[in-house]
Short mmCIF file of C-alpha atoms in Angstrom, two decimals:
data_model
loop_
_atom_site.label_atom_id
_atom_site.label_comp_id
_atom_site.label_asym_id
_atom_site.label_seq_id
_atom_site.Cartn_x
_atom_site.Cartn_y
_atom_site.Cartn_z
CA MET A 1 20.42 -19.97 22.08
CA SER A 2 20.17 -16.65 23.81
CA ARG A 3 18.17 -15.55 26.79
CA ALA A 4 15.46 -12.97 26.22
CA THR A 5 13.42 -11.18 28.83
CA SER A 6 10.15 -9.52 27.98
CA ARG A 7 7.60 -8.38 30.56
CA GLY A 8 9.47 -10.29 33.24
CA VAL A 9 9.32 -13.65 31.45
CA SER A 10 12.57 -15.23 30.36
CA GLY A 11 13.02 -18.04 27.91
CA ARG A 12 15.01 -19.19 24.98
CA ILE A 13 14.39 -17.92 21.47
CA TYR A 14 14.17 -20.53 18.74
CA LEU A 15 13.39 -20.60 15.04
CA ALA A 16 10.15 -22.42 14.33
CA ALA A 17 11.28 -23.69 10.92
CA GLU A 18 13.38 -26.56 9.74
CA SER A 19 13.90 -25.77 6.07
CA ALA A 20 13.73 -23.04 3.45
CA ALA A 21 10.27 -24.35 2.52
CA ASP A 22 9.09 -23.53 6.06
CA LEU A 23 10.37 -19.95 5.79
CA MET A 24 9.50 -18.97 2.23
CA HIS A 25 6.63 -17.09 0.68
CA GLU A 26 5.42 -19.17 -2.25
CA ASN A 27 4.90 -17.84 -5.77
CA PRO A 28 6.79 -14.56 -5.37
CA ILE A 29 5.96 -11.57 -7.52
CA SER A 30 8.47 -11.33 -10.36
CA ILE A 31 9.21 -8.70 -12.98
CA HIS A 32 10.05 -9.44 -16.60
CA GLU A 33 13.48 -8.28 -17.73
CA ASP A 34 11.93 -6.23 -20.57
CA ALA A 35 9.67 -4.22 -18.22
CA THR A 36 10.46 -0.51 -18.01
CA ILE A 37 11.83 1.07 -14.85
CA LYS A 38 8.51 2.89 -14.39
CA GLU A 39 6.59 -0.41 -14.60
CA ALA A 40 8.95 -2.06 -12.11
CA ALA A 41 8.63 0.86 -9.68
CA ALA A 42 4.83 0.66 -9.89
CA ILE A 43 4.85 -3.08 -9.12
CA LEU A 44 7.21 -2.70 -6.17
CA LEU A 45 5.29 0.24 -4.69
CA ASP A 46 1.80 -1.15 -5.35
CA ARG A 47 2.70 -4.51 -3.79
CA GLY A 48 4.59 -2.96 -0.87
CA ILE A 49 7.79 -4.91 -1.54
CA SER A 50 11.34 -3.64 -1.68
CA ALA A 51 12.66 -5.97 -4.39
CA ALA A 52 11.61 -8.68 -6.81
CA PRO A 53 13.29 -11.33 -8.91
CA VAL A 54 13.72 -10.51 -12.58
CA ILE A 55 12.76 -13.28 -14.97
CA ASN A 56 13.57 -13.89 -18.62
CA GLU A 57 11.35 -15.11 -21.47
CA ALA A 58 11.61 -18.71 -20.20
CA GLY A 59 10.48 -17.66 -16.72
CA ARG A 60 13.90 -18.29 -15.20
CA PRO A 61 15.35 -15.81 -12.68
CA VAL A 62 18.19 -13.70 -14.13
CA GLY A 63 18.57 -10.99 -11.51
CA VAL A 64 16.96 -8.82 -8.87
CA ILE A 65 15.49 -5.32 -9.11
CA SER A 66 15.11 -3.28 -5.94
CA ARG A 67 13.78 0.11 -5.00
CA SER A 68 17.39 1.05 -4.27
CA ASP A 69 18.41 0.14 -7.84
CA ILE A 70 15.69 2.42 -9.17
CA VAL A 71 16.60 5.32 -6.88
CA LEU A 72 20.28 5.04 -7.86
CA TYR A 73 19.35 4.95 -11.54
CA GLU A 74 17.14 8.04 -11.21
CA ARG A 75 19.86 9.90 -9.31
CA GLU A 76 22.46 9.19 -11.99
CA LYS A 77 20.17 9.83 -14.95
CA SER A 78 20.22 13.33 -16.36
CA GLU A 79 17.74 14.78 -18.78
CA HIS A 80 18.78 18.24 -19.82
CA LEU A 81 16.94 19.59 -22.80
CA PRO A 82 18.54 22.49 -24.65
CA PRO A 83 16.78 25.80 -24.11
CA PRO A 84 14.59 26.84 -27.04
CA ALA A 85 15.87 29.50 -29.39
CA ASP A 86 14.66 33.05 -28.73
CA TYR A 87 12.85 33.25 -32.06
CA TYR A 88 10.26 30.69 -30.90
CA ALA A 89 8.73 33.43 -28.68
CA GLY A 90 8.12 31.27 -25.64
CA ASP A 91 6.84 28.20 -27.44
CA THR A 92 8.37 24.91 -26.42
CA VAL A 93 10.12 23.05 -29.20
CA ASP A 94 10.05 19.29 -29.60
CA VAL A 95 13.76 18.55 -30.00
CA ASN A 96 12.98 15.41 -32.01
CA THR A 97 10.77 17.04 -34.63
CA GLY A 98 11.78 20.70 -34.38
CA LYS A 99 8.11 21.67 -34.29
CA ALA A 100 6.71 24.21 -31.88
CA VAL A 101 4.50 22.95 -29.09
CA PRO A 102 1.68 25.38 -28.24
CA GLN A 103 1.81 27.37 -24.98
CA GLY A 104 0.45 25.40 -22.06
CA PHE A 105 1.64 22.06 -23.44
CA HIS A 106 4.91 20.24 -22.97
CA VAL A 107 6.72 17.36 -24.59
CA GLU A 108 7.39 14.31 -22.46
CA TYR A 109 9.99 11.75 -23.42
CA PRO A 110 9.18 8.42 -21.80
CA ASP A 111 12.09 6.56 -20.28
CA THR A 112 12.38 3.25 -22.11
CA THR A 113 15.20 1.91 -19.95
CA THR A 114 14.47 -1.71 -19.09
CA VAL A 115 14.86 -3.56 -15.84
CA ARG A 116 17.55 -5.70 -17.51
CA GLU A 117 19.74 -2.59 -17.84
CA ILE A 118 19.82 -1.68 -14.13
CA MET A 119 19.06 -4.89 -12.23
CA THR A 120 21.57 -6.71 -10.08
CA PRO A 121 22.39 -9.61 -12.40
CA VAL A 122 22.82 -12.17 -9.62
CA ILE A 123 20.34 -14.44 -7.89
CA TYR A 124 21.24 -15.85 -4.50
CA ALA A 125 19.16 -18.94 -4.12
CA VAL A 126 18.62 -22.04 -2.04
CA SER A 127 16.53 -25.15 -2.55
CA PRO A 128 13.33 -25.80 -0.59
CA ASN A 129 15.16 -28.51 1.37
CA THR A 130 17.99 -26.25 2.54
CA PRO A 131 18.10 -26.34 6.37
CA ALA A 132 16.80 -23.14 8.01
CA PHE A 133 20.07 -22.47 9.86
CA GLN A 134 21.93 -22.67 6.52
CA VAL A 135 19.50 -20.15 4.99
CA ILE A 136 20.38 -17.70 7.78
CA GLN A 137 24.10 -18.37 7.41
CA GLU A 138 23.86 -17.76 3.65
CA MET A 139 22.04 -14.44 4.12
CA LEU A 140 24.62 -13.29 6.67
CA HIS A 141 27.55 -14.43 4.53
CA ARG A 142 26.20 -12.73 1.38
CA HIS A 143 24.98 -9.60 3.22
CA VAL A 144 21.54 -9.87 1.58
CA HIS A 145 18.02 -9.31 2.88
CA ARG A 146 16.43 -12.01 0.77
CA LEU A 147 17.14 -15.36 -0.82
CA PHE A 148 15.17 -16.94 -3.60
CA VAL A 149 14.06 -20.53 -3.52
CA LEU A 150 14.48 -22.55 -6.72
CA ASP A 151 13.25 -26.07 -7.29
CA GLU A 152 15.51 -28.79 -8.73
CA SER A 153 14.85 -27.61 -12.30
CA GLY A 154 15.73 -23.97 -11.53
CA VAL A 155 12.15 -22.66 -11.38
CA LEU A 156 11.48 -19.89 -8.88
CA VAL A 157 9.11 -21.24 -6.21
CA GLY A 158 9.60 -18.86 -3.29
CA VAL A 159 11.42 -16.03 -1.57
CA ILE A 160 12.73 -15.72 1.97
CA SER A 161 13.24 -12.26 3.45
CA SER A 162 14.81 -11.25 6.74
CA MET A 163 11.31 -10.46 7.98
CA ASP A 164 10.17 -14.01 7.17
CA ILE A 165 12.87 -15.31 9.50
CA LEU A 166 11.97 -12.87 12.27
CA ARG A 167 8.30 -13.89 11.99
CA ARG A 168 9.27 -17.50 12.73
CA LEU A 169 11.09 -16.70 15.97
CA ARG A 170 9.36 -18.11 19.05
CA ARG A 171 10.00 -17.87 22.74
CA GLU A 172 10.30 -21.00 24.79
CA VAL A 173 8.79 -20.27 28.19
CA PRO A 174 10.48 -22.19 31.03
CA GLU A 175 8.21 -24.40 33.08
#
């Protein structure tokens, strides 16, 4: 344990948790693998989370989608439409139908890329009974900010983030 001094009071710092179950948030928000990137981004932003497990049709985790994954995808994606021919006199042309789109309107092509296509296809997980110190060691070893908690049948029951661990730190004040 390390010494910490804050406002003139020293004491040891300890983790007030014994297992993954003590650290985890239960029933984490998950995103279906067939969701679009736009849907995933909306869920992550609306819920104020940086990543979520991706689940398949059976409800089993198959990967992780993060804000970083989405930003990287958007950066690499290119959508260059060919310029319209001069004889369309300023009208926009729908490249799929070849029909002119009236002035003041535009054609939008929705991105149908699914979460499955850009997710990180790995789940780092522990069981609810995993000792808390082992959870921390696993996160450090894997260089990840979160671990998922799966029950004995492989069902997602929780998530542990770095912030969850920091929230459980306590100071022991010497007597």
